[in-house]
Short mmCIF file of C-alpha atoms in Angstrom, two decimals:
data_model
loop_
_atom_site.label_atom_id
_atom_site.label_comp_id
_atom_site.label_asym_id
_atom_site.label_seq_id
_atom_site.Cartn_x
_atom_site.Cartn_y
_atom_site.Cartn_z
CA MET M 1 31.47 -1.56 -25.95
CA ARG M 2 30.61 -3.39 -29.07
CA GLY M 3 32.44 -3.31 -32.34
CA HIS M 4 30.39 -0.37 -34.35
CA ASP M 5 28.85 1.15 -31.17
CA ARG M 6 32.79 2.74 -30.07
CA TYR M 7 32.53 4.44 -33.45
CA GLU M 8 29.46 6.36 -32.73
CA ALA M 9 30.58 7.38 -29.63
CA LEU M 10 33.20 8.76 -31.69
CA VAL M 11 30.74 10.19 -34.00
CA GLY M 12 29.39 12.27 -30.78
CA ALA M 13 32.59 13.43 -29.77
CA LEU M 14 33.43 15.22 -33.01
CA LEU M 15 29.60 16.24 -33.13
CA LEU M 16 30.08 17.88 -30.19
CA ASP M 17 33.88 18.66 -30.64
CA GLU M 18 35.46 16.71 -28.19
CA ALA M 19 37.54 14.55 -29.89
CA THR M 20 40.89 14.54 -29.23
CA ALA M 21 43.77 13.88 -31.98
CA GLY M 22 43.92 10.04 -31.27
CA GLU M 23 40.02 9.89 -31.74
CA ARG M 24 39.93 12.23 -34.98
CA ALA M 25 42.29 9.44 -36.27
CA GLU M 26 41.27 6.59 -35.21
CA PHE M 27 37.53 7.89 -36.52
CA ALA M 28 39.38 8.69 -39.56
CA ALA M 29 41.05 5.30 -40.53
CA HIS M 30 37.21 3.76 -40.31
CA ALA M 31 34.88 6.22 -42.01
CA GLU M 32 37.65 5.07 -44.52
CA GLY M 33 35.66 2.58 -45.32
CA CYS M 34 32.13 3.20 -43.67
CA ALA M 35 30.05 5.24 -45.38
CA ARG M 36 26.99 5.32 -42.66
CA CYS M 37 30.01 6.88 -40.11
CA ARG M 38 31.35 9.44 -42.73
CA ALA M 39 27.74 10.38 -42.93
CA ASP M 40 27.10 10.37 -39.50
CA ALA M 41 30.03 13.00 -39.10
CA THR M 42 29.08 15.47 -41.84
CA SER M 43 25.36 15.34 -40.10
CA LEU M 44 23.65 18.89 -40.53
CA GLY M 45 26.65 19.97 -42.44
CA VAL M 46 27.79 21.81 -39.99
CA PRO M 47 28.59 21.45 -36.09
CA LEU M 48 25.64 20.51 -33.95
CA ARG M 49 26.47 23.07 -31.21
CA ASP M 50 26.92 25.95 -33.89
CA PHE M 51 23.53 24.88 -35.25
CA VAL M 52 22.30 24.74 -31.72
CA GLU M 53 23.97 28.37 -31.55
CA ALA M 54 22.38 30.12 -34.67
CA ALA M 55 18.60 28.67 -33.54
CA SER M 56 19.13 29.93 -30.11
CA GLU M 57 20.49 33.57 -31.37
CA HIS M 58 17.04 35.05 -31.89
CA GLU M 59 15.99 33.24 -28.06
CA THR M 60 14.92 36.77 -25.94
CA TRP M 61 12.27 35.78 -24.13
CA ARG M 62 13.25 36.36 -20.33
CA PRO M 63 10.61 35.97 -18.38
CA SER M 64 10.57 37.13 -14.37
CA LEU M 65 10.35 34.45 -11.66
CA ALA M 66 11.25 36.13 -8.66
CA GLY M 67 7.91 37.12 -7.14
CA ASP M 68 6.44 33.98 -7.70
CA VAL M 69 9.07 32.02 -6.45
CA ARG M 70 8.38 34.44 -3.90
CA ALA M 71 5.25 33.96 -3.33
CA ARG M 72 5.29 30.12 -3.17
CA ILE M 73 7.80 29.86 -0.90
CA ALA M 74 5.83 32.10 1.51
CA GLU M 75 2.85 30.19 0.87
CA SER M 76 4.50 27.23 1.46
CA ARG M 77 5.76 28.36 5.14
CA GLN M 78 2.22 29.89 6.07
CA LYS M 79 0.99 26.08 5.03
CA ARG M 80 3.44 24.65 7.64
CA VAL M 81 3.17 26.84 10.23
CA ARG M 82 -1.22 26.42 9.87
CA PHE M 83 -0.06 22.38 9.60
CA ALA M 84 1.77 23.00 12.66
CA VAL M 85 -0.74 25.11 14.74
CA GLY M 86 -3.45 22.55 13.72
CA THR M 87 -1.16 19.88 14.76
CA LEU M 88 -0.83 21.44 18.48
CA GLY M 89 -5.04 22.63 18.65
CA TYR M 90 -5.34 18.86 17.83
CA ALA M 91 -3.08 17.44 20.29
CA VAL M 92 -4.13 19.89 23.13
CA ALA M 93 -7.97 19.29 22.50
CA ALA M 94 -7.16 15.79 22.41
CA SER M 95 -5.09 15.98 25.93
CA LEU M 96 -7.86 17.80 27.38
CA VAL M 97 -10.72 14.98 26.37
CA ILE M 98 -8.35 12.47 27.75
CA ASN M 99 -7.44 14.73 31.16
CA VAL M 100 -11.33 15.36 31.49
CA ALA M 101 -12.72 11.78 31.10
CA PHE M 102 -9.74 10.33 33.73
CA VAL M 103 -10.39 13.14 36.20
CA THR M 104 -14.69 12.83 35.97
CA GLY M 105 -14.55 9.17 35.75
CA PHE M 106 -15.67 8.89 32.69
CA ALA M 107 -12.92 7.03 31.20
CA GLY M 108 -12.54 4.05 34.26
CA ARG M 109 -16.49 3.57 33.91
CA ALA M 110 -16.49 3.24 29.97
CA ILE M 111 -13.45 1.23 30.40
CA ASP M 112 -14.96 -1.29 32.60
CA ALA M 113 -18.08 -0.90 30.70
CA LEU M 114 -15.82 -2.55 27.67
CA ARG M 115 -13.72 -5.18 30.01
CA VAL M 116 -17.39 -7.01 31.15
CA VAL M 117 -18.69 -9.21 28.44
CA PRO M 118 -22.26 -10.58 29.13
CA ASP M 119 -23.15 -14.33 28.85
CA PHE M 120 -26.15 -13.29 27.09
CA ARG M 121 -24.38 -10.91 24.49
CA TYR M 122 -24.34 -14.50 22.07
CA ALA M 123 -27.50 -16.74 23.53
CA THR M 124 -29.07 -15.29 20.54
CA THR M 125 -26.39 -16.61 17.96
CA GLN M 126 -27.42 -19.85 19.30
CA SER M 127 -29.73 -22.43 18.00
CA ILE M 128 -31.81 -24.86 20.06
CA THR M 129 -33.37 -28.13 17.62
CA LEU M 130 -35.69 -29.90 19.84
CA GLU M 131 -36.47 -33.40 18.66
CA HIS M 132 -39.73 -34.77 19.55
CA ARG M 133 -39.97 -38.53 19.61
CA PRO M 134 -42.59 -40.74 20.49
CA PRO M 135 -42.08 -42.89 23.25
CA ALA M 136 -41.12 -46.77 22.17
CA ALA M 137 -43.86 -49.71 23.19
CA VAL M 138 -42.04 -51.64 25.67
CA GLU M 139 -44.53 -55.23 26.38
CA PRO M 140 -44.05 -55.18 29.92
CA ALA M 141 -42.22 -58.87 31.03
CA PRO M 142 -44.27 -60.66 34.07
CA ALA M 143 -41.63 -60.21 36.81
CA MET M 144 -40.46 -63.26 37.94
CA VAL M 145 -38.79 -64.09 41.47
CA THR M 146 -37.96 -65.95 43.27
CA ILE M 147 -40.73 -67.74 46.76
CA ASP M 148 -38.08 -66.86 49.35
CA ARG M 149 -37.78 -63.06 47.58
CA VAL M 150 -41.30 -62.97 47.43
CA ALA M 151 -41.77 -64.30 50.98
CA ARG M 152 -39.45 -61.86 52.27
CA ARG M 153 -41.46 -58.75 50.63
CA VAL M 154 -44.94 -59.75 51.59
CA THR M 155 -43.45 -60.05 55.30
CA HIS M 156 -42.32 -56.93 55.16
CA VAL M 157 -45.44 -55.60 53.74
CA ARG M 158 -47.36 -57.19 56.77
CA GLU M 159 -45.01 -56.18 59.02
CA GLU M 160 -45.41 -52.45 57.28
CA ARG M 161 -49.41 -52.57 57.50
CA SER M 162 -48.97 -54.14 61.28
CA GLN M 163 -47.17 -51.47 62.46
CA GLN M 164 -49.54 -48.86 60.49
CA LYS M 165 -52.27 -50.41 62.58
CA ILE M 166 -50.35 -49.52 65.20
CA LYS M 167 -49.47 -45.45 64.42
CA THR M 168 -53.28 -45.34 62.95
CA GLY M 169 -55.43 -47.00 65.23
CA GLU M 170 -56.86 -48.46 62.29
CA THR M 171 -56.49 -50.97 59.45
CA ALA M 172 -54.03 -51.31 56.70
CA GLY M 173 -56.80 -49.24 54.10
CA SER M 174 -58.30 -51.30 51.30
CA ARG M 175 -54.23 -53.26 50.67
CA SER M 176 -54.81 -56.78 50.86
CA THR M 177 -52.28 -59.42 50.22
CA SER M 178 -53.40 -60.45 46.91
CA ASP M 179 -53.40 -56.99 46.06
CA VAL M 180 -49.66 -56.25 46.82
CA ILE M 181 -48.75 -59.43 45.35
CA GLU M 182 -50.78 -59.04 42.53
CA GLY M 183 -48.29 -58.76 39.59
CA LEU M 184 -46.53 -61.38 40.20
CA ALA M 185 -46.58 -64.76 38.61
CA ILE M 186 -44.86 -67.66 39.59
CA LEU M 187 -42.57 -70.06 37.05
CA ASN M 188 -44.13 -73.31 35.97
CA ASP M 189 -41.61 -76.16 35.61
CA ASP M 190 -41.96 -76.24 32.12
CA GLY M 191 -40.95 -72.62 32.25
CA SER M 192 -44.45 -71.38 31.66
CA ALA M 193 -45.48 -68.60 34.06
CA THR M 194 -48.59 -68.35 36.15
CA ARG M 195 -50.63 -65.68 37.71
CA ASP M 196 -52.81 -67.05 40.08
CA VAL M 197 -52.55 -64.94 43.51
CA ALA M 198 -54.48 -68.15 45.70
CA GLN M 199 -51.16 -69.92 45.00
CA ILE M 200 -48.77 -67.15 45.75
CA ALA M 201 -50.52 -66.14 48.80
CA ARG M 202 -49.92 -69.87 49.93
CA ARG M 203 -46.80 -70.30 48.80
CA CYS M 204 -45.93 -66.95 50.57
CA ALA M 205 -47.60 -68.00 53.59
CA SER M 206 -46.13 -71.14 53.86
CA ALA M 207 -42.45 -70.09 53.23
CA VAL M 208 -42.60 -67.27 55.59
CA ASP M 209 -44.01 -70.23 58.55
CA ALA M 210 -41.12 -72.00 57.65
CA VAL M 211 -38.41 -69.22 57.65
CA PHE M 212 -39.47 -67.31 60.48
CA THR M 213 -40.18 -67.76 64.04
CA PRO M 214 -42.69 -65.35 65.69
CA GLU M 215 -39.74 -64.36 67.90
CA GLU M 216 -37.59 -63.10 64.83
CA PRO M 217 -37.39 -59.50 63.83
CA CYS M 218 -38.54 -58.41 60.61
CA PRO M 219 -35.36 -58.42 57.80
CA SER M 220 -34.99 -55.22 56.07
CA PRO M 221 -36.15 -55.65 52.55
CA GLU M 222 -32.50 -55.66 50.23
CA PRO M 223 -32.02 -52.82 48.54
CA ARG M 224 -33.05 -53.09 45.42
CA MET N 1 31.66 19.37 -11.59
CA GLU N 2 34.14 22.36 -11.46
CA ASN N 3 33.91 24.45 -9.00
CA VAL N 4 32.21 27.50 -11.20
CA TYR N 5 29.30 25.33 -11.20
CA VAL N 6 29.09 25.43 -7.05
CA LEU N 7 26.31 27.73 -6.27
CA GLY N 8 24.77 29.39 -3.30
CA ILE N 9 28.34 28.80 -0.95
CA ASP N 10 27.43 32.22 0.97
CA ARG N 11 26.16 30.14 4.01
CA ALA N 12 25.17 33.22 5.71
CA LEU N 13 22.06 34.14 3.92
CA ASP N 14 18.96 31.56 4.46
CA ALA N 15 17.71 29.25 2.09
CA GLU N 16 15.15 32.06 0.58
CA ALA N 17 18.01 34.37 -0.05
CA ARG N 18 19.74 32.34 -1.43
CA VAL N 19 17.03 31.04 -3.47
CA GLU N 20 16.33 34.10 -4.75
CA ARG N 21 19.49 34.72 -5.95
CA LEU N 22 19.66 31.22 -8.29
CA VAL N 23 16.51 32.87 -9.68
CA HIS N 24 18.05 36.06 -10.72
CA GLU N 25 20.99 34.37 -12.30
CA HIS N 26 19.52 31.36 -13.57
CA GLU N 27 15.79 31.94 -14.40
CA ALA N 28 15.76 32.67 -17.93
CA LYS N 29 18.54 30.35 -19.42
CA LEU N 30 16.82 27.15 -17.30
CA ALA N 31 12.78 28.48 -18.29
CA ARG N 32 14.27 28.85 -22.15
CA TYR N 33 16.15 25.21 -21.78
CA LEU N 34 12.86 23.91 -20.04
CA ARG N 35 10.60 25.48 -23.07
CA ARG N 36 12.44 24.03 -25.52
CA PHE N 37 12.98 21.14 -23.89
CA ILE N 38 9.05 20.26 -23.56
CA ASN N 39 7.49 23.26 -26.70
CA ASP N 40 5.08 24.88 -24.06
CA ARG N 41 6.41 28.49 -22.88
CA GLU N 42 3.67 28.33 -20.29
CA VAL N 43 4.44 24.91 -18.86
CA ALA N 44 7.87 25.86 -18.60
CA LEU N 45 7.75 28.65 -16.67
CA ASP N 46 5.58 26.00 -14.21
CA LEU N 47 8.64 23.61 -14.17
CA THR N 48 11.18 26.25 -13.66
CA GLN N 49 9.07 27.57 -10.98
CA ASP N 50 9.38 23.45 -9.70
CA VAL N 51 12.67 23.40 -9.84
CA PHE N 52 14.18 26.63 -7.68
CA PHE N 53 11.23 25.40 -5.01
CA ALA N 54 12.54 22.33 -5.21
CA ALA N 55 15.80 23.92 -4.46
CA PHE N 56 14.61 26.40 -2.06
CA ARG N 57 13.78 22.81 0.12
CA MET N 58 16.48 21.32 -0.29
CA LEU N 59 18.35 24.19 1.21
CA ARG N 60 15.94 24.27 3.66
CA ALA N 61 16.54 20.79 4.64
CA ASP N 62 19.76 21.20 4.93
CA PRO N 63 21.48 24.17 4.86
CA ASN N 64 24.96 23.29 4.41
CA ARG N 65 24.30 21.65 1.04
CA PRO N 66 26.19 23.36 -1.57
CA LEU N 67 23.80 23.67 -5.01
CA THR N 68 25.57 23.56 -8.00
CA ALA N 69 23.86 24.20 -11.17
CA GLY N 70 24.52 20.97 -12.03
CA TRP N 71 21.67 20.33 -9.98
CA LEU N 72 19.25 22.94 -11.22
CA TYR N 73 19.55 21.62 -14.83
CA LYS N 74 18.97 18.08 -13.48
CA THR N 75 16.10 18.91 -11.96
CA ALA N 76 14.95 20.64 -14.13
CA THR N 77 15.06 17.56 -17.21
CA ASN N 78 14.23 14.99 -14.86
CA HIS N 79 10.81 17.18 -14.79
CA ALA N 80 10.78 17.73 -17.86
CA ILE N 81 11.12 13.96 -18.96
CA SER N 82 8.40 12.76 -16.54
CA LEU N 83 6.09 15.99 -18.34
CA LEU N 84 6.66 14.65 -21.19
CA ARG N 85 6.50 11.02 -20.30
CA ARG N 86 2.82 11.97 -18.96
CA GLN N 87 1.84 13.15 -22.08
CA LYS N 88 2.90 10.64 -23.97
CA ARG N 89 0.75 8.28 -21.66
CA ARG N 90 -1.99 10.61 -22.23
CA GLY N 91 -1.75 11.27 -25.85
CA PRO N 92 -1.06 14.26 -28.06
CA THR N 93 -2.67 17.47 -26.83
CA VAL N 94 -1.68 20.25 -29.49
CA PRO N 95 -1.96 19.68 -32.92
CA LEU N 96 1.40 19.13 -35.08
CA GLU N 97 0.30 22.32 -36.89
CA ASP N 98 0.82 24.57 -33.13
CA ALA N 99 4.30 23.49 -32.71
CA GLY N 100 6.24 26.66 -32.34
CA SER N 101 3.54 28.29 -30.85
CA ALA N 102 5.58 28.37 -27.60
CA PHE N 103 8.38 31.13 -29.74
CA ARG N 104 6.93 34.82 -29.71
CA LEU N 105 7.12 35.84 -33.24
CA ASP N 106 10.50 37.70 -32.35
CA GLU N 107 12.09 34.38 -31.84
CA ARG N 108 10.06 32.26 -34.67
CA CYS N 109 13.32 31.99 -37.20
CA ALA N 110 13.26 29.38 -39.65
CA GLU N 111 16.63 27.84 -37.56
CA SER N 112 14.80 28.40 -34.37
CA LEU N 113 11.54 25.96 -35.77
CA ASP N 114 13.61 23.98 -38.12
CA LEU N 115 15.63 22.58 -34.73
CA GLN N 116 12.27 22.60 -32.54
CA LYS N 117 11.17 20.01 -35.16
CA ALA N 118 14.23 18.35 -34.71
CA LEU N 119 13.87 18.13 -31.22
CA GLY N 120 10.14 16.90 -31.53
CA ALA N 121 11.14 13.52 -33.40
CA LEU N 122 13.87 12.79 -30.64
CA PRO N 123 13.21 10.05 -27.24
CA HIS N 124 13.77 11.70 -23.94
CA GLU N 125 16.64 10.13 -23.60
CA GLN N 126 18.43 11.70 -26.39
CA LEU N 127 16.70 14.25 -25.83
CA ALA N 128 18.03 15.00 -22.89
CA CYS N 129 21.76 14.22 -23.90
CA VAL N 130 21.40 16.74 -26.91
CA MET N 131 20.08 19.62 -25.08
CA LEU N 132 22.40 19.42 -21.78
CA THR N 133 25.53 18.97 -24.32
CA THR N 134 24.58 21.44 -27.14
CA TYR N 135 22.16 24.17 -25.44
CA ALA N 136 22.60 24.24 -21.75
CA GLY N 137 26.49 23.69 -22.83
CA TYR N 138 28.11 20.99 -20.42
CA SER N 139 30.96 18.70 -21.91
CA SER N 140 29.38 15.12 -22.30
CA ALA N 141 31.30 13.71 -19.14
CA GLU N 142 29.20 16.60 -17.22
CA ALA N 143 25.95 15.52 -18.58
CA GLY N 144 26.74 11.93 -18.12
CA LEU N 145 27.54 13.02 -14.45
CA ILE N 146 23.96 14.97 -14.64
CA LEU N 147 21.77 11.97 -16.16
CA GLY N 148 23.49 8.79 -14.38
CA LEU N 149 25.61 7.74 -17.77
CA SER N 150 28.88 7.50 -19.01
CA ALA N 151 30.51 10.29 -21.44
CA ASP N 152 30.74 7.43 -24.04
CA ALA N 153 27.14 6.54 -23.72
CA VAL N 154 26.19 10.14 -24.10
CA ARG N 155 28.13 10.96 -27.22
CA GLN N 156 26.65 7.61 -28.33
CA ARG N 157 23.34 8.77 -27.79
CA VAL N 158 24.25 12.37 -29.09
CA CYS N 159 25.08 10.55 -32.38
CA ARG N 160 21.80 9.01 -32.62
CA ALA N 161 19.81 11.80 -32.37
CA MET N 162 21.52 13.11 -35.21
CA ARG N 163 20.83 10.73 -37.56
CA SER N 164 16.64 11.66 -36.47
CA MET N 165 17.41 15.39 -36.58
CA ARG N 166 18.74 14.66 -40.17
CA THR N 167 16.07 12.78 -41.25
CA ALA N 168 13.39 14.79 -39.70
CA LEU N 169 14.99 18.10 -41.25
CA GLY N 170 15.07 16.45 -44.48
CA VAL N 171 19.08 17.07 -44.84
CA THR N 172 21.08 14.52 -47.44
CA ALA N 173 24.56 13.91 -46.41
#
């Protein structure tokens, strides 16, 4: 306790008439040099308790609260009983509902329905963006094949036609050799490509004659 | 606290009977204490009822717990301080001219109204110390136990309260 707080406490003890002889002597020694503490000690001129007692002497009010307190206690008991009965009722009702749900199988179906999540559930939330692109114009490059490959191809086509003739008993139709090798080109020595069907046909024929004998079976075409 | 303040020792009685006994013994004094504390008769009645109902709930929860008069005054003081704090937050609702209307006409003597005026000027903590030590009759040590303070702190607050009361009453040293 700080310096003057101690003497404030001593003044309080004096006002309440609780100060011991030692405390009174201590305060008297301090009060000789402290006017404020002297004024506090005399305070209202009479001891505080006497002042309050004098003011309270005229109080004659005697309220009767017994009936009100009894009614409030009874009300609280009723409230507790109502709460207990209400809680019990709700518990019984909830138990009945749960039991009936399980007995009738409704609960199982409900659980299954909740468990299965269809795939289309989120389909509507996905957006699909279709991009429309025009096809790029690509100029076809002239096909360049070696004579050997062309010859094999031509021979194979010829064989096919002869087989078709055997099967159908008629000619191979409107497809001629020139039609088959049409679109092929011959790469010249200077790098230019020529598209002479007759020349290609001749070269193919000579190549076939040089490579294959009539007794040899037609080789199967190479896989592309 | 002395044993003389221990109430409701008869544990054969149920909580309601013990509270009825408490009410019979302390209702008038406690109601007057609260009326002086908050300067409102009707509110003091409500608070007194709250205190006894709190005692009933405490005894119902723990029938073996001894109930002291100090507990009653402590609960009453806490209720009153809470109410005064709420009123302070809301602002004054009763004009100053009506101070003292909490007292009946036959109770309105000069000393009583002066005391009420002086008490009304005190902060809540000092008011509680003054009321417990002077009105309820507890010593500073007992009031300190009730309020959770030391005896010296109670005495110091009483001293400061007396300064304020002296100013409010216009008493010259």
